[in-house]
Amino acid sequence: GSRQMVLRAVGPTLGSFGVSGALADPKLTLFKGSATISTNDNWSAADGAAMAAVGAFALNAGSRDAALVSTLAPDAYTAPVTATDNGAGVALVEVYDAGSGTAVKLANASTQAYVGTGENVLIPGFVVGGEGALRLLIRAVGPALGAFGVPGTLADPTITLYRGSVALGTNDNWSDASNAADIVSTSAAVGAFALGSGSRDAVILKTLEPGAYTVVVSGVGNTSGKVLVELYAVP
């Protein structure tokens, strides 16, 4: 079956939340492989109802934030965010599952971004819905990206999982975790590429109740670089 998804690249509206240095004019493009499915520069008011239905905060009228509402067949997709004016800044990239029923679900989401220092760390957020609990594999991959030809990677990422202001777990080097063996088997089960034994990539594997969570990814010793943050729902 197919699933309706709401995707947003929020820049200008972040100023309403006190975020400084926001990307002035983001552009969002949705790809399936190398094929472009759709693209948006400035969001359409016609999509406002779909955004409200998933609980997304309202975008400022006439703002240059970008958004797409697309019905997608099961597959892997990417959605790069760029600046139409070749500028730079802080952007909030959001993906909402707007479908009904349980036949098709969002199983994996990932973001590659630059991690800086101070306030310029990477902060992915996610919401676990429904009833019961969800086992989630969360990875902050820096050194292992080098094997894929990615330059300028974060040499030593550290990851902390929060619910509100409460820290639920933290990891610096994944193979030092007490459940490292479970991380290996679970990564293979969900189709995640293997991390080298002893690498400085960071991983948390945890069972979570429904609620809103954030993950803070930073560099050990105030280092900076590119990192891939991945979320896998574990069957």
PDB file of C-alpha atoms in Angstrom:
ATOM      1  CA  GLY A   1       0.000   0.000   0.000  1.00  0.00           C
ATOM      2  CA  SER A   2       0.889   3.681  -0.113  1.00  0.00           C
ATOM      3  CA  ARG A   3       1.277   6.264   2.615  1.00  0.00           C
ATOM      4  CA  GLN A   4       0.725  10.018   2.684  1.00  0.00           C
ATOM      5  CA  MET A   5       3.687  11.917   4.087  1.00  0.00           C
ATOM      6  CA  VAL A   6       4.161  15.574   5.007  1.00  0.00           C
ATOM      7  CA  LEU A   7       7.704  16.913   4.565  1.00  0.00           C
ATOM      8  CA  ARG A   8       8.844  20.386   5.589  1.00  0.00           C
ATOM      9  CA  ALA A   9      12.041  22.440   5.484  1.00  0.00           C
ATOM     10  CA  VAL A  10      11.464  25.255   7.961  1.00  0.00           C
ATOM     11  CA  GLY A  11      13.767  28.264   7.959  1.00  0.00           C
ATOM     12  CA  PRO A  12      12.167  31.715   8.270  1.00  0.00           C
ATOM     13  CA  THR A  13       9.424  30.596  10.699  1.00  0.00           C
ATOM     14  CA  LEU A  14      12.094  29.408  13.154  1.00  0.00           C
ATOM     15  CA  GLY A  15      12.617  33.075  13.999  1.00  0.00           C
ATOM     16  CA  SER A  16       9.224  33.007  15.760  1.00  0.00           C
ATOM     17  CA  PHE A  17      10.722  30.467  18.182  1.00  0.00           C
ATOM     18  CA  GLY A  18      13.810  32.560  18.915  1.00  0.00           C
ATOM     19  CA  VAL A  19      16.146  30.598  16.640  1.00  0.00           C
ATOM     20  CA  SER A  20      18.848  32.867  15.247  1.00  0.00           C
ATOM     21  CA  GLY A  21      20.661  32.433  11.938  1.00  0.00           C
ATOM     22  CA  ALA A  22      17.805  30.554  10.236  1.00  0.00           C
ATOM     23  CA  LEU A  23      18.035  29.646   6.556  1.00  0.00           C
ATOM     24  CA  ALA A  24      16.257  32.490   4.739  1.00  0.00           C
ATOM     25  CA  ASP A  25      14.870  30.591   1.745  1.00  0.00           C
ATOM     26  CA  PRO A  26      15.049  26.779   1.914  1.00  0.00           C
ATOM     27  CA  LYS A  27      14.169  24.527  -1.009  1.00  0.00           C
ATOM     28  CA  LEU A  28      12.985  20.939  -0.514  1.00  0.00           C
ATOM     29  CA  THR A  29      13.261  18.219  -3.178  1.00  0.00           C
ATOM     30  CA  LEU A  30      11.966  14.659  -2.873  1.00  0.00           C
ATOM     31  CA  PHE A  31      13.871  11.892  -4.676  1.00  0.00           C
ATOM     32  CA  LYS A  32      13.346   8.185  -5.260  1.00  0.00           C
ATOM     33  CA  GLY A  33      16.796   7.044  -6.250  1.00  0.00           C
ATOM     34  CA  SER A  34      17.985   9.610  -8.793  1.00  0.00           C
ATOM     35  CA  ALA A  35      14.465  10.463  -9.981  1.00  0.00           C
ATOM     36  CA  THR A  36      12.871  13.706  -8.780  1.00  0.00           C
ATOM     37  CA  ILE A  37       9.342  13.114  -7.484  1.00  0.00           C
ATOM     38  CA  SER A  38       8.483  16.662  -6.456  1.00  0.00           C
ATOM     39  CA  THR A  39      10.048  19.899  -5.281  1.00  0.00           C
ATOM     40  CA  ASN A  40       8.980  23.017  -3.420  1.00  0.00           C
ATOM     41  CA  ASP A  41      10.509  26.397  -2.768  1.00  0.00           C
ATOM     42  CA  ASN A  42       7.773  28.326  -0.925  1.00  0.00           C
ATOM     43  CA  TRP A  43       5.027  26.298   0.780  1.00  0.00           C
ATOM     44  CA  SER A  44       1.427  26.324  -0.408  1.00  0.00           C
ATOM     45  CA  ALA A  45      -1.447  27.425   1.822  1.00  0.00           C
ATOM     46  CA  ALA A  46      -3.447  24.572   0.274  1.00  0.00           C
ATOM     47  CA  ASP A  47      -1.275  22.155   2.276  1.00  0.00           C
ATOM     48  CA  GLY A  48      -2.045  23.890   5.567  1.00  0.00           C
ATOM     49  CA  ALA A  49      -4.864  21.475   6.477  1.00  0.00           C
ATOM     50  CA  ALA A  50      -2.611  18.419   6.007  1.00  0.00           C
ATOM     51  CA  MET A  51       0.051  20.019   8.220  1.00  0.00           C
ATOM     52  CA  ALA A  52      -2.450  20.831  10.950  1.00  0.00           C
ATOM     53  CA  ALA A  53      -3.852  17.284  10.842  1.00  0.00           C
ATOM     54  CA  VAL A  54      -0.473  15.792  11.814  1.00  0.00           C
ATOM     55  CA  GLY A  55       0.057  18.330  14.604  1.00  0.00           C
ATOM     56  CA  ALA A  56       2.717  20.410  12.869  1.00  0.00           C
ATOM     57  CA  PHE A  57       3.046  24.011  14.051  1.00  0.00           C
ATOM     58  CA  ALA A  58       1.679  26.609  11.630  1.00  0.00           C
ATOM     59  CA  LEU A  59       4.062  28.283   9.201  1.00  0.00           C
ATOM     60  CA  ASN A  60       3.984  32.069   8.958  1.00  0.00           C
ATOM     61  CA  ALA A  61       1.709  33.253   6.163  1.00  0.00           C
ATOM     62  CA  GLY A  62       3.697  34.078   3.027  1.00  0.00           C
ATOM     63  CA  SER A  63       6.947  32.765   4.510  1.00  0.00           C
ATOM     64  CA  ARG A  64       9.648  31.166   2.376  1.00  0.00           C
ATOM     65  CA  ASP A  65       9.571  27.881   4.263  1.00  0.00           C
ATOM     66  CA  ALA A  66       9.232  24.805   2.016  1.00  0.00           C
ATOM     67  CA  ALA A  67       6.791  21.916   2.315  1.00  0.00           C
ATOM     68  CA  LEU A  68       5.522  18.917   0.349  1.00  0.00           C
ATOM     69  CA  VAL A  69       2.534  16.616   0.830  1.00  0.00           C
ATOM     70  CA  SER A  70       3.089  13.382  -1.130  1.00  0.00           C
ATOM     71  CA  THR A  71       1.559   9.911  -1.218  1.00  0.00           C
ATOM     72  CA  LEU A  72       4.425   7.424  -1.480  1.00  0.00           C
ATOM     73  CA  ALA A  73       4.678   3.734  -2.269  1.00  0.00           C
ATOM     74  CA  PRO A  74       6.894   1.576  -0.021  1.00  0.00           C
ATOM     75  CA  ASP A  75      10.518   2.311  -0.909  1.00  0.00           C
ATOM     76  CA  ALA A  76      13.535   4.388   0.129  1.00  0.00           C
ATOM     77  CA  TYR A  77      13.462   8.150  -0.415  1.00  0.00           C
ATOM     78  CA  THR A  78      15.743  11.137   0.143  1.00  0.00           C
ATOM     79  CA  ALA A  79      14.849  14.815   0.591  1.00  0.00           C
ATOM     80  CA  PRO A  80      17.838  17.177   0.322  1.00  0.00           C
ATOM     81  CA  VAL A  81      17.373  20.713   1.642  1.00  0.00           C
ATOM     82  CA  THR A  82      19.214  23.480  -0.186  1.00  0.00           C
ATOM     83  CA  ALA A  83      19.190  27.284  -0.215  1.00  0.00           C
ATOM     84  CA  THR A  84      17.676  28.989  -3.260  1.00  0.00           C
ATOM     85  CA  ASP A  85      19.949  32.000  -2.734  1.00  0.00           C
ATOM     86  CA  ASN A  86      23.079  29.871  -2.108  1.00  0.00           C
ATOM     87  CA  GLY A  87      22.957  31.039   1.487  1.00  0.00           C
ATOM     88  CA  ALA A  88      23.512  29.070   4.674  1.00  0.00           C
ATOM     89  CA  GLY A  89      21.769  28.811   8.012  1.00  0.00           C
ATOM     90  CA  VAL A  90      19.811  26.682  10.442  1.00  0.00           C
ATOM     91  CA  ALA A  91      16.891  24.641   9.065  1.00  0.00           C
ATOM     92  CA  LEU A  92      14.425  22.276  10.697  1.00  0.00           C
ATOM     93  CA  VAL A  93      13.641  19.293   8.473  1.00  0.00           C
ATOM     94  CA  GLU A  94      10.457  17.439   9.397  1.00  0.00           C
ATOM     95  CA  VAL A  95       8.818  14.235   8.170  1.00  0.00           C
ATOM     96  CA  TYR A  96       5.284  13.406   9.331  1.00  0.00           C
ATOM     97  CA  ASP A  97       3.430  10.156   8.727  1.00  0.00           C
ATOM     98  CA  ALA A  98      -0.013  11.394   7.656  1.00  0.00           C
ATOM     99  CA  GLY A  99      -1.453   8.023   6.675  1.00  0.00           C
ATOM    100  CA  SER A 100      -4.122   5.969   8.402  1.00  0.00           C
ATOM    101  CA  GLY A 101      -4.100   2.279   9.285  1.00  0.00           C
ATOM    102  CA  THR A 102      -1.078   0.137  10.100  1.00  0.00           C
ATOM    103  CA  ALA A 103      -0.347  -1.713   6.842  1.00  0.00           C
ATOM    104  CA  VAL A 104       2.493   0.677   5.969  1.00  0.00           C
ATOM    105  CA  LYS A 105       4.668   2.519   8.499  1.00  0.00           C
ATOM    106  CA  LEU A 106       7.744   4.710   8.562  1.00  0.00           C
ATOM    107  CA  ALA A 107      10.503   2.215   9.411  1.00  0.00           C
ATOM    108  CA  ASN A 108      13.732   4.187   9.119  1.00  0.00           C
ATOM    109  CA  ALA A 109      14.745   7.847   8.934  1.00  0.00           C
ATOM    110  CA  SER A 110      18.199   9.372   8.683  1.00  0.00           C
ATOM    111  CA  THR A 111      19.795  12.798   8.356  1.00  0.00           C
ATOM    112  CA  GLN A 112      23.281  13.741   7.235  1.00  0.00           C
ATOM    113  CA  ALA A 113      24.290  17.165   8.511  1.00  0.00           C
ATOM    114  CA  TYR A 114      27.200  19.199   9.784  1.00  0.00           C
ATOM    115  CA  VAL A 115      27.794  19.162  13.538  1.00  0.00           C
ATOM    116  CA  GLY A 116      29.406  22.287  14.942  1.00  0.00           C
ATOM    117  CA  THR A 117      30.137  23.427  18.485  1.00  0.00           C
ATOM    118  CA  GLY A 118      28.137  25.314  21.096  1.00  0.00           C
ATOM    119  CA  GLU A 119      24.553  25.776  19.921  1.00  0.00           C
ATOM    120  CA  ASN A 120      25.404  24.405  16.481  1.00  0.00           C
ATOM    121  CA  VAL A 121      25.077  20.750  17.441  1.00  0.00           C
ATOM    122  CA  LEU A 122      22.651  18.409  15.661  1.00  0.00           C
ATOM    123  CA  ILE A 123      19.324  17.800  17.444  1.00  0.00           C
ATOM    124  CA  PRO A 124      17.000  15.278  15.761  1.00  0.00           C
ATOM    125  CA  GLY A 125      13.581  14.879  17.357  1.00  0.00           C
ATOM    126  CA  PHE A 126      10.978  12.158  16.951  1.00  0.00           C
ATOM    127  CA  VAL A 127       7.616  11.095  18.340  1.00  0.00           C
ATOM    128  CA  VAL A 128       6.622   7.518  19.175  1.00  0.00           C
ATOM    129  CA  GLY A 129       2.872   7.132  18.669  1.00  0.00           C
ATOM    130  CA  GLY A 130       0.281   4.453  19.305  1.00  0.00           C
ATOM    131  CA  GLU A 131       0.180   2.089  22.279  1.00  0.00           C
ATOM    132  CA  GLY A 132       2.743  -0.212  23.841  1.00  0.00           C
ATOM    133  CA  ALA A 133       6.473   0.295  23.393  1.00  0.00           C
ATOM    134  CA  LEU A 134       8.873   0.642  20.468  1.00  0.00           C
ATOM    135  CA  ARG A 135      12.430  -0.657  20.358  1.00  0.00           C
ATOM    136  CA  LEU A 136      14.566   1.903  18.566  1.00  0.00           C
ATOM    137  CA  LEU A 137      18.112   1.787  17.216  1.00  0.00           C
ATOM    138  CA  ILE A 138      19.698   5.262  17.136  1.00  0.00           C
ATOM    139  CA  ARG A 139      23.099   5.728  15.486  1.00  0.00           C
ATOM    140  CA  ALA A 140      25.405   8.734  15.085  1.00  0.00           C
ATOM    141  CA  VAL A 141      27.842   7.679  12.367  1.00  0.00           C
ATOM    142  CA  GLY A 142      30.960   9.748  11.774  1.00  0.00           C
ATOM    143  CA  PRO A 143      34.162   7.735  11.221  1.00  0.00           C
ATOM    144  CA  ALA A 144      32.351   4.939   9.332  1.00  0.00           C
ATOM    145  CA  LEU A 145      31.225   7.444   6.679  1.00  0.00           C
ATOM    146  CA  GLY A 146      34.806   7.600   5.447  1.00  0.00           C
ATOM    147  CA  ALA A 147      34.351   4.139   3.909  1.00  0.00           C
ATOM    148  CA  PHE A 148      31.660   5.648   1.668  1.00  0.00           C
ATOM    149  CA  GLY A 149      33.913   8.459   0.458  1.00  0.00           C
ATOM    150  CA  VAL A 150      32.374  11.192   2.624  1.00  0.00           C
ATOM    151  CA  PRO A 151      34.994  13.870   3.426  1.00  0.00           C
ATOM    152  CA  GLY A 152      35.209  15.947   6.599  1.00  0.00           C
ATOM    153  CA  THR A 153      33.400  13.533   8.890  1.00  0.00           C
ATOM    154  CA  LEU A 154      33.028  13.986  12.648  1.00  0.00           C
ATOM    155  CA  ALA A 155      35.891  11.963  14.121  1.00  0.00           C
ATOM    156  CA  ASP A 156      34.286  11.133  17.474  1.00  0.00           C
ATOM    157  CA  PRO A 157      30.525  11.721  17.832  1.00  0.00           C
ATOM    158  CA  THR A 158      28.707  11.356  21.120  1.00  0.00           C
ATOM    159  CA  ILE A 159      24.953  10.892  21.417  1.00  0.00           C
ATOM    160  CA  THR A 160      22.467  11.530  24.232  1.00  0.00           C
ATOM    161  CA  LEU A 161      18.784  10.596  24.201  1.00  0.00           C
ATOM    162  CA  TYR A 162      16.307  12.852  26.024  1.00  0.00           C
ATOM    163  CA  ARG A 163      12.643  12.814  26.924  1.00  0.00           C
ATOM    164  CA  GLY A 164      11.994  16.438  27.779  1.00  0.00           C
ATOM    165  CA  SER A 165      14.945  17.485  29.934  1.00  0.00           C
ATOM    166  CA  VAL A 166      15.584  13.970  31.273  1.00  0.00           C
ATOM    167  CA  ALA A 167      18.550  12.101  29.776  1.00  0.00           C
ATOM    168  CA  LEU A 168      17.606   8.460  29.120  1.00  0.00           C
ATOM    169  CA  GLY A 169      20.966   7.281  27.857  1.00  0.00           C
ATOM    170  CA  THR A 170      24.232   8.360  26.312  1.00  0.00           C
ATOM    171  CA  ASN A 171      26.995   6.735  24.268  1.00  0.00           C
ATOM    172  CA  ASP A 172      30.374   7.796  22.977  1.00  0.00           C
ATOM    173  CA  ASN A 173      31.866   4.695  21.338  1.00  0.00           C
ATOM    174  CA  TRP A 174      29.330   2.019  20.436  1.00  0.00           C
ATOM    175  CA  SER A 175      31.522  -1.034  21.068  1.00  0.00           C
ATOM    176  CA  ASP A 176      32.055   0.108  24.665  1.00  0.00           C
ATOM    177  CA  ALA A 177      28.296  -0.185  25.368  1.00  0.00           C
ATOM    178  CA  SER A 178      27.166  -2.960  27.687  1.00  0.00           C
ATOM    179  CA  ASN A 179      24.749  -4.174  24.973  1.00  0.00           C
ATOM    180  CA  ALA A 180      27.254  -4.015  22.095  1.00  0.00           C
ATOM    181  CA  ALA A 181      26.499  -7.580  21.008  1.00  0.00           C
ATOM    182  CA  ASP A 182      22.782  -6.778  20.870  1.00  0.00           C
ATOM    183  CA  ILE A 183      23.577  -3.666  18.813  1.00  0.00           C
ATOM    184  CA  VAL A 184      25.424  -5.793  16.243  1.00  0.00           C
ATOM    185  CA  SER A 185      22.606  -8.327  15.832  1.00  0.00           C
ATOM    186  CA  THR A 186      19.903  -5.655  15.794  1.00  0.00           C
ATOM    187  CA  SER A 187      21.748  -3.556  13.199  1.00  0.00           C
ATOM    188  CA  ALA A 188      21.908  -6.580  10.914  1.00  0.00           C
ATOM    189  CA  ALA A 189      18.227  -7.367  11.487  1.00  0.00           C
ATOM    190  CA  VAL A 190      17.052  -3.885  10.421  1.00  0.00           C
ATOM    191  CA  GLY A 191      19.417  -3.674   7.436  1.00  0.00           C
ATOM    192  CA  ALA A 192      21.827  -1.079   8.852  1.00  0.00           C
ATOM    193  CA  PHE A 193      25.378  -1.211   7.476  1.00  0.00           C
ATOM    194  CA  ALA A 194      27.929  -2.651   9.884  1.00  0.00           C
ATOM    195  CA  LEU A 195      30.132  -0.427  12.020  1.00  0.00           C
ATOM    196  CA  GLY A 196      33.764  -1.403  12.532  1.00  0.00           C
ATOM    197  CA  SER A 197      34.640  -2.955  15.865  1.00  0.00           C
ATOM    198  CA  GLY A 198      36.296  -0.297  17.994  1.00  0.00           C
ATOM    199  CA  SER A 199      35.139   2.586  15.791  1.00  0.00           C
ATOM    200  CA  ARG A 200      34.205   5.871  17.449  1.00  0.00           C
ATOM    201  CA  ASP A 201      30.682   5.931  16.031  1.00  0.00           C
ATOM    202  CA  ALA A 202      27.961   6.191  18.707  1.00  0.00           C
ATOM    203  CA  VAL A 203      24.845   4.026  19.128  1.00  0.00           C
ATOM    204  CA  ILE A 204      21.919   3.752  21.535  1.00  0.00           C
ATOM    205  CA  LEU A 205      19.498   0.789  21.486  1.00  0.00           C
ATOM    206  CA  LYS A 206      16.514   1.368  23.741  1.00  0.00           C
ATOM    207  CA  THR A 207      12.853   0.458  24.230  1.00  0.00           C
ATOM    208  CA  LEU A 208      10.682   3.585  24.413  1.00  0.00           C
ATOM    209  CA  GLU A 209       7.146   4.332  25.502  1.00  0.00           C
ATOM    210  CA  PRO A 210       4.932   6.617  23.365  1.00  0.00           C
ATOM    211  CA  GLY A 211       6.041  10.240  23.665  1.00  0.00           C
ATOM    212  CA  ALA A 212       8.296  12.958  22.255  1.00  0.00           C
ATOM    213  CA  TYR A 213      12.072  12.528  22.316  1.00  0.00           C
ATOM    214  CA  THR A 214      15.179  14.385  21.176  1.00  0.00           C
ATOM    215  CA  VAL A 215      18.690  13.223  20.401  1.00  0.00           C
ATOM    216  CA  VAL A 216      21.672  15.546  20.819  1.00  0.00           C
ATOM    217  CA  VAL A 217      24.721  14.750  18.696  1.00  0.00           C
ATOM    218  CA  SER A 218      27.976  16.582  19.351  1.00  0.00           C
ATOM    219  CA  GLY A 219      31.698  16.058  18.879  1.00  0.00           C
ATOM    220  CA  VAL A 220      33.951  14.918  21.713  1.00  0.00           C
ATOM    221  CA  GLY A 221      36.369  17.694  22.628  1.00  0.00           C
ATOM    222  CA  ASN A 222      34.334  20.353  20.777  1.00  0.00           C
ATOM    223  CA  THR A 223      35.212  18.838  17.414  1.00  0.00           C
ATOM    224  CA  SER A 224      33.064  19.343  14.312  1.00  0.00           C
ATOM    225  CA  GLY A 225      32.285  17.595  11.021  1.00  0.00           C
ATOM    226  CA  LYS A 226      29.675  15.695   9.041  1.00  0.00           C
ATOM    227  CA  VAL A 227      27.608  13.018  10.735  1.00  0.00           C
ATOM    228  CA  LEU A 228      24.805  10.655   9.734  1.00  0.00           C
ATOM    229  CA  VAL A 229      22.081  10.222  12.358  1.00  0.00           C
ATOM    230  CA  GLU A 230      19.860   7.171  11.831  1.00  0.00           C
ATOM    231  CA  LEU A 231      16.650   5.974  13.492  1.00  0.00           C
ATOM    232  CA  TYR A 232      15.533   2.372  12.925  1.00  0.00           C
ATOM    233  CA  ALA A 233      12.278   0.931  14.238  1.00  0.00           C
ATOM    234  CA  VAL A 234      13.109  -2.603  15.407  1.00  0.00           C
ATOM    235  CA  PRO A 235      10.402  -5.207  14.612  1.00  0.00           C
TER     236      PRO A 235
END
